[in-house]
Amino acid sequence: MPDTDRIGLEPAATDPSAAHPPAPAPAHAPISDLPPRTPVLLDLTTFLMRIAELLTIPAAAAAAALLTLDFIPDGMRSAYVNTALIATLFFGGLAEITGCYDVDVRFSARAAWARVMTAWTATSIFLLTLGFLLKVSGDYSRGWALAWFAIGGIALLVVRAAGTAWMLRMKRRGVFNQRVAIFGAAAQGDRLARYISGNEKLTIDLVGFFDDRMPDRLPERETALALRGNLHDLIDLIRRGNVDQVIVALPWSAESRLQEIVGELAITPVRIRLAPDLASFAFAQRQVVLLGDLPVMTLFERPISGFDQIVKKVEDLAFASVALILLAPLLLLTAIAIKLDSRGPVFFRQEREGFNNRHFRIWKFRSMRIDRCEADAIVQATRDDPRVTRVGRFLRRTSIDELPQLFNVMTGEMSLVGPRPHAPSTRAGQRLFSEVVGHYAARHKVKPGITGWAQVHGWRGETDTEEKLLRRLEHDLYYIENWSVGLDIYIMARTAVSLAFQRTAY
């Protein structure tokens, strides 16, 4: 009994020609308007760029020798030549490892420069280390070495900029473009075509859509890309040499139909790829890795995990310990001032949301009158808030009231740098934070901090509007995705400076 495919195809017929009924003539775009075939390949041009950069290194060594000819010892010419060759080979290997010629940097000089300079700097350090270990560094002219490293670095940047500009000109002319056909003219294929058309980094000319369904059974498409026929028409175009690659854009649930299509295309000499299913377009920027031999998509990594987690813990303990020792006199004077100003305890503890949405009690110097301190149903302080004491107003303006949170850092509940911990009942306008932004809890993927990326950019103090909350969250998520020890140190340094000028803490 014939099986009807799940994506709306006609039942299989006995006659092979009836299995793929051709689309009506009006649906076919003329073959004459296909993208022209171009003989120059992207890989060949990239290879030429590799050769140019490798030749740059001995050329820079020769230029440095001409500038410092009087400083080169006699009988060392061959040693200098050998050193330049070693550097060329070492740089070539590092350039491949650091991705100097990867697809994502072939058309961006700025993105490529960082990788090229990383490889050249590592090469320079390698040569210096090798010379030290072999005890031959004294045989070489220091002037020549410095000139070589400087000229080589500048020359590599110039060569890459010129090469990228040349490749961009060729790309705009479509020289590198492959002619790609999309099999599947429904929503999945339409979304794929829109993605390809809107991505300037791709070197693709779309030939058109192909589909075995009749045009009147296909949904409307947003992409103005021609429907050129069915599978037989596609194979015919491949045989004529008019298609370089085919992307099959059918629902993954239609397994039997996918296997049938791929089986017929597999006998043709073109690259065949399977487009992501509709849901995968929402995660187009996510990395695909192999789980054994099975490709899986990494949607989200656990931030600051593994060795990074250890590094951040050591950073927190080291800086917090030093800070507690240095700030001990200030903490003592603050405690005395609080006791003299108003009755009640020196410290105030309040429930906050921390890592993984776990609740913990935060330490603060008490800045409000004892009868106005809310443990629950917390209302953020505002300008000229009557609940704040005289000493408390100074403490809050200078953020000294936050210093006891160093104890939370020592106990592992907080970090020095991270998203600021908010109370569960805090509101922006009339709504809870979690009601304003559905992914608000994403900021709890790391430990909260005493200071953070949002705070050094001015987003601290009262969060009385939803716009302020969104801006804070935006900065918090940026920090989570871009964490590094250097970023933490930068934030702490900026915090020290910004405290003297901030005006938003009440």
mmCIF file of C-alpha atoms in Angstrom, residues 223-439:
data_model
loop_
_atom_site.group_PDB
_atom_site.id
_atom_site.type_symbol
_atom_site.label_atom_id
_atom_site.label_comp_id
_atom_site.label_asym_id
_atom_site.label_seq_id
_atom_site.Cartn_x
_atom_site.Cartn_y
_atom_site.Cartn_z
ATOM 1 C CA THR A 223 11.932 35.068 -0.319
ATOM 2 C CA ALA A 224 11.852 36.182 -3.945
ATOM 3 C CA LEU A 225 13.720 33.080 -5.102
ATOM 4 C CA ALA A 226 12.515 31.168 -8.154
ATOM 5 C CA LEU A 227 10.928 27.726 -7.932
ATOM 6 C CA ARG A 228 12.776 25.895 -10.699
ATOM 7 C CA GLY A 229 11.177 22.469 -10.659
ATOM 8 C CA ASN A 230 11.316 19.078 -8.998
ATOM 9 C CA LEU A 231 14.010 16.577 -8.090
ATOM 10 C CA HIS A 232 14.456 15.446 -11.701
ATOM 11 C CA ASP A 233 14.972 19.045 -12.795
ATOM 12 C CA LEU A 234 17.546 19.522 -10.034
ATOM 13 C CA ILE A 235 19.483 16.435 -11.051
ATOM 14 C CA ASP A 236 19.378 17.612 -14.663
ATOM 15 C CA LEU A 237 20.901 20.969 -13.655
ATOM 16 C CA ILE A 238 23.595 19.172 -11.678
ATOM 17 C CA ARG A 239 24.428 17.036 -14.719
ATOM 18 C CA ARG A 240 24.811 20.216 -16.784
ATOM 19 C CA GLY A 241 27.298 21.581 -14.237
ATOM 20 C CA ASN A 242 25.041 24.410 -13.070
ATOM 21 C CA VAL A 243 24.895 23.451 -9.366
ATOM 22 C CA ASP A 244 27.825 23.105 -6.944
ATOM 23 C CA GLN A 245 25.944 22.259 -3.751
ATOM 24 C CA VAL A 246 22.482 21.143 -2.676
ATOM 25 C CA ILE A 247 20.948 21.875 0.719
ATOM 26 C CA VAL A 248 17.995 19.662 1.587
ATOM 27 C CA ALA A 249 15.471 21.702 3.597
ATOM 28 C CA LEU A 250 12.816 19.166 4.610
ATOM 29 C CA PRO A 251 11.431 18.531 8.109
ATOM 30 C CA TRP A 252 13.605 16.044 9.966
ATOM 31 C CA SER A 253 10.460 14.158 10.958
ATOM 32 C CA ALA A 254 10.035 13.108 7.308
ATOM 33 C CA GLU A 255 12.786 10.530 7.666
ATOM 34 C CA SER A 256 11.747 8.202 4.838
ATOM 35 C CA ARG A 257 11.397 11.078 2.364
ATOM 36 C CA LEU A 258 14.761 12.529 3.425
ATOM 37 C CA GLN A 259 16.466 9.201 2.822
ATOM 38 C CA GLU A 260 14.836 8.904 -0.579
ATOM 39 C CA ILE A 261 15.886 12.394 -1.686
ATOM 40 C CA VAL A 262 19.440 12.027 -0.384
ATOM 41 C CA GLY A 263 19.711 8.582 -1.995
ATOM 42 C CA GLU A 264 18.952 10.029 -5.439
ATOM 43 C CA LEU A 265 21.228 13.047 -4.967
ATOM 44 C CA ALA A 266 24.089 10.944 -3.597
ATOM 45 C CA ILE A 267 24.974 9.659 -7.069
ATOM 46 C CA THR A 268 25.680 13.197 -8.298
ATOM 47 C CA PRO A 269 29.133 14.841 -7.919
ATOM 48 C CA VAL A 270 28.049 17.750 -5.687
ATOM 49 C CA ARG A 271 28.157 18.481 -1.988
ATOM 50 C CA ILE A 272 24.887 17.641 -0.228
ATOM 51 C CA ARG A 273 23.964 19.184 3.094
ATOM 52 C CA LEU A 274 20.986 18.923 5.405
ATOM 53 C CA ALA A 275 19.487 22.213 6.558
ATOM 54 C CA PRO A 276 18.612 22.629 10.233
ATOM 55 C CA ASP A 277 15.063 21.893 11.261
ATOM 56 C CA LEU A 278 12.809 24.893 11.872
ATOM 57 C CA ALA A 279 13.472 24.970 15.633
ATOM 58 C CA SER A 280 17.236 25.107 15.034
ATOM 59 C CA PHE A 281 17.035 28.537 13.385
ATOM 60 C CA ALA A 282 16.339 30.021 16.818
ATOM 61 C CA PHE A 283 19.796 28.807 17.890
ATOM 62 C CA ALA A 284 21.704 29.568 14.684
ATOM 63 C CA GLN A 285 24.731 30.935 16.563
ATOM 64 C CA ARG A 286 25.175 27.885 18.761
ATOM 65 C CA GLN A 287 28.110 25.536 18.415
ATOM 66 C CA VAL A 288 27.683 22.018 17.029
ATOM 67 C CA VAL A 289 29.928 19.376 18.607
ATOM 68 C CA LEU A 290 30.276 15.627 18.300
ATOM 69 C CA LEU A 291 28.877 13.380 21.003
ATOM 70 C CA GLY A 292 30.759 10.296 19.923
ATOM 71 C CA ASP A 293 29.859 10.252 16.231
ATOM 72 C CA LEU A 294 26.566 12.068 16.764
ATOM 73 C CA PRO A 295 26.450 15.839 16.119
ATOM 74 C CA VAL A 296 24.653 17.737 18.881
ATOM 75 C CA MET A 297 24.055 21.457 19.364
ATOM 76 C CA THR A 298 25.367 23.167 22.494
ATOM 77 C CA LEU A 299 22.603 25.575 23.444
ATOM 78 C CA PHE A 300 24.149 26.959 26.649
ATOM 79 C CA GLU A 301 27.403 26.304 28.496
ATOM 80 C CA ARG A 302 27.701 26.577 32.238
ATOM 81 C CA PRO A 303 29.520 29.885 32.668
ATOM 82 C CA ILE A 304 32.674 30.172 34.766
ATOM 83 C CA SER A 305 33.028 26.420 35.219
ATOM 84 C CA GLY A 306 35.907 23.975 35.496
ATOM 85 C CA PHE A 307 39.308 25.592 35.980
ATOM 86 C CA ASP A 308 37.806 29.069 35.563
ATOM 87 C CA GLN A 309 35.673 28.416 38.640
ATOM 88 C CA ILE A 310 38.800 27.638 40.663
ATOM 89 C CA VAL A 311 40.554 30.751 39.369
ATOM 90 C CA LYS A 312 37.621 32.992 40.313
ATOM 91 C CA LYS A 313 37.386 31.409 43.776
ATOM 92 C CA VAL A 314 41.085 32.054 44.401
ATOM 93 C CA GLU A 315 40.661 35.605 43.092
ATOM 94 C CA ASP A 316 37.742 36.223 45.468
ATOM 95 C CA LEU A 317 39.477 34.837 48.543
ATOM 96 C CA ALA A 318 42.757 36.616 47.843
ATOM 97 C CA PHE A 319 41.255 40.057 47.150
ATOM 98 C CA ALA A 320 38.620 39.796 49.884
ATOM 99 C CA SER A 321 41.236 38.802 52.511
ATOM 100 C CA VAL A 322 43.479 41.723 51.595
ATOM 101 C CA ALA A 323 40.495 44.097 51.528
ATOM 102 C CA LEU A 324 39.309 43.028 54.995
ATOM 103 C CA ILE A 325 42.777 43.606 56.439
ATOM 104 C CA LEU A 326 43.232 47.006 54.807
ATOM 105 C CA LEU A 327 39.682 48.179 55.530
ATOM 106 C CA ALA A 328 39.537 46.957 59.146
ATOM 107 C CA PRO A 329 40.028 50.495 60.602
ATOM 108 C CA LEU A 330 37.276 51.884 58.327
ATOM 109 C CA LEU A 331 34.915 49.069 59.287
ATOM 110 C CA LEU A 332 35.527 49.768 62.988
ATOM 111 C CA LEU A 333 34.957 53.524 62.620
ATOM 112 C CA THR A 334 31.763 52.880 60.642
ATOM 113 C CA ALA A 335 30.428 50.571 63.348
ATOM 114 C CA ILE A 336 31.084 53.222 66.012
ATOM 115 C CA ALA A 337 29.384 55.924 63.914
ATOM 116 C CA ILE A 338 26.274 53.772 63.433
ATOM 117 C CA LYS A 339 25.972 53.064 67.165
ATOM 118 C CA LEU A 340 26.366 56.748 68.041
ATOM 119 C CA ASP A 341 23.866 57.919 65.408
ATOM 120 C CA SER A 342 20.888 55.655 66.148
ATOM 121 C CA ARG A 343 19.830 52.778 68.326
ATOM 122 C CA GLY A 344 19.952 49.232 66.973
ATOM 123 C CA PRO A 345 22.519 46.733 65.680
ATOM 124 C CA VAL A 346 25.499 47.692 63.545
ATOM 125 C CA PHE A 347 24.769 45.107 60.858
ATOM 126 C CA PHE A 348 21.630 44.385 58.928
ATOM 127 C CA ARG A 349 20.942 41.037 57.249
ATOM 128 C CA GLN A 350 18.449 40.632 54.443
ATOM 129 C CA GLU A 351 17.402 37.770 52.179
ATOM 130 C CA ARG A 352 18.645 37.925 48.584
ATOM 131 C CA GLU A 353 18.634 35.644 45.537
ATOM 132 C CA GLY A 354 22.019 34.249 44.615
ATOM 133 C CA PHE A 355 23.652 31.588 42.471
ATOM 134 C CA ASN A 356 21.186 29.103 40.961
ATOM 135 C CA ASN A 357 18.301 31.126 42.496
ATOM 136 C CA ARG A 358 19.289 30.010 45.996
ATOM 137 C CA HIS A 359 18.390 32.399 48.803
ATOM 138 C CA PHE A 360 21.038 33.647 51.224
ATOM 139 C CA ARG A 361 21.306 36.415 53.808
ATOM 140 C CA ILE A 362 23.439 39.358 52.810
ATOM 141 C CA TRP A 363 25.556 41.396 55.268
ATOM 142 C CA LYS A 364 25.264 45.192 55.234
ATOM 143 C CA PHE A 365 25.963 48.053 57.588
ATOM 144 C CA ARG A 366 22.596 49.247 58.885
ATOM 145 C CA SER A 367 21.741 52.509 57.136
ATOM 146 C CA MET A 368 18.063 52.820 58.113
ATOM 147 C CA ARG A 369 16.263 53.312 61.396
ATOM 148 C CA ILE A 370 15.735 50.031 63.171
ATOM 149 C CA ASP A 371 11.936 50.313 63.079
ATOM 150 C CA ARG A 372 11.911 50.926 59.312
ATOM 151 C CA CYS A 373 14.188 48.070 58.151
ATOM 152 C CA GLU A 374 12.127 45.584 56.146
ATOM 153 C CA ALA A 375 13.152 41.965 56.140
ATOM 154 C CA ASP A 376 10.325 41.086 53.743
ATOM 155 C CA ALA A 377 8.289 43.043 51.154
ATOM 156 C CA ILE A 378 11.349 45.180 50.560
ATOM 157 C CA VAL A 379 10.978 48.622 49.020
ATOM 158 C CA GLN A 380 14.084 50.118 47.396
ATOM 159 C CA ALA A 381 15.421 53.315 48.886
ATOM 160 C CA THR A 382 14.653 56.552 47.039
ATOM 161 C CA ARG A 383 16.093 60.055 47.069
ATOM 162 C CA ASP A 384 15.630 61.726 50.486
ATOM 163 C CA ASP A 385 14.137 58.504 51.856
ATOM 164 C CA PRO A 386 12.909 59.234 55.419
ATOM 165 C CA ARG A 387 13.906 55.737 56.548
ATOM 166 C CA VAL A 388 17.633 56.446 56.039
ATOM 167 C CA THR A 389 19.637 57.752 59.011
ATOM 168 C CA ARG A 390 22.114 60.619 58.839
ATOM 169 C CA VAL A 391 25.113 58.279 58.932
ATOM 170 C CA GLY A 392 23.262 55.865 56.673
ATOM 171 C CA ARG A 393 22.871 58.513 53.984
ATOM 172 C CA PHE A 394 26.640 58.945 53.846
ATOM 173 C CA LEU A 395 27.235 55.211 53.937
ATOM 174 C CA ARG A 396 24.859 54.588 51.038
ATOM 175 C CA ARG A 397 26.210 57.463 48.945
ATOM 176 C CA THR A 398 29.773 56.158 49.313
ATOM 177 C CA SER A 399 28.711 52.462 49.215
ATOM 178 C CA ILE A 400 30.507 51.820 52.511
ATOM 179 C CA ASP A 401 27.342 50.072 53.673
ATOM 180 C CA GLU A 402 28.146 47.286 51.153
ATOM 181 C CA LEU A 403 31.598 46.484 52.594
ATOM 182 C CA PRO A 404 30.383 43.792 55.058
ATOM 183 C CA GLN A 405 29.490 41.735 51.978
ATOM 184 C CA LEU A 406 33.159 40.795 51.996
ATOM 185 C CA PHE A 407 32.062 38.280 54.636
ATOM 186 C CA ASN A 408 29.622 36.808 52.099
ATOM 187 C CA VAL A 409 32.511 36.536 49.670
ATOM 188 C CA MET A 410 34.646 34.702 52.229
ATOM 189 C CA THR A 411 31.841 32.224 52.922
ATOM 190 C CA GLY A 412 31.330 31.562 49.190
ATOM 191 C CA GLU A 413 27.825 33.040 48.905
ATOM 192 C CA MET A 414 29.000 35.974 46.796
ATOM 193 C CA SER A 415 31.847 37.017 44.545
ATOM 194 C CA LEU A 416 33.688 40.315 44.416
ATOM 195 C CA VAL A 417 32.409 40.920 40.885
ATOM 196 C CA GLY A 418 29.118 39.729 39.466
ATOM 197 C CA PRO A 419 25.470 40.725 39.057
ATOM 198 C CA ARG A 420 24.201 42.552 42.118
ATOM 199 C CA PRO A 421 21.908 40.370 44.286
ATOM 200 C CA HIS A 422 18.327 41.569 44.454
ATOM 201 C CA ALA A 423 15.700 40.748 47.037
ATOM 202 C CA PRO A 424 12.990 38.330 45.794
ATOM 203 C CA SER A 425 10.240 40.899 46.427
ATOM 204 C CA THR A 426 11.925 43.842 44.646
ATOM 205 C CA ARG A 427 9.807 45.483 41.952
ATOM 206 C CA ALA A 428 10.368 47.623 38.880
ATOM 207 C CA GLY A 429 7.368 49.914 38.765
ATOM 208 C CA GLN A 430 4.549 47.721 40.018
ATOM 209 C CA ARG A 431 5.861 44.355 38.823
ATOM 210 C CA LEU A 432 8.362 41.859 40.211
ATOM 211 C CA PHE A 433 11.657 41.716 38.349
ATOM 212 C CA SER A 434 10.935 38.155 37.181
ATOM 213 C CA GLU A 435 7.586 39.308 35.757
ATOM 214 C CA VAL A 436 9.160 42.113 33.733
ATOM 215 C CA VAL A 437 11.750 39.913 32.007
ATOM 216 C CA GLY A 438 11.083 36.226 31.400
ATOM 217 C CA HIS A 439 14.798 35.308 31.383
#
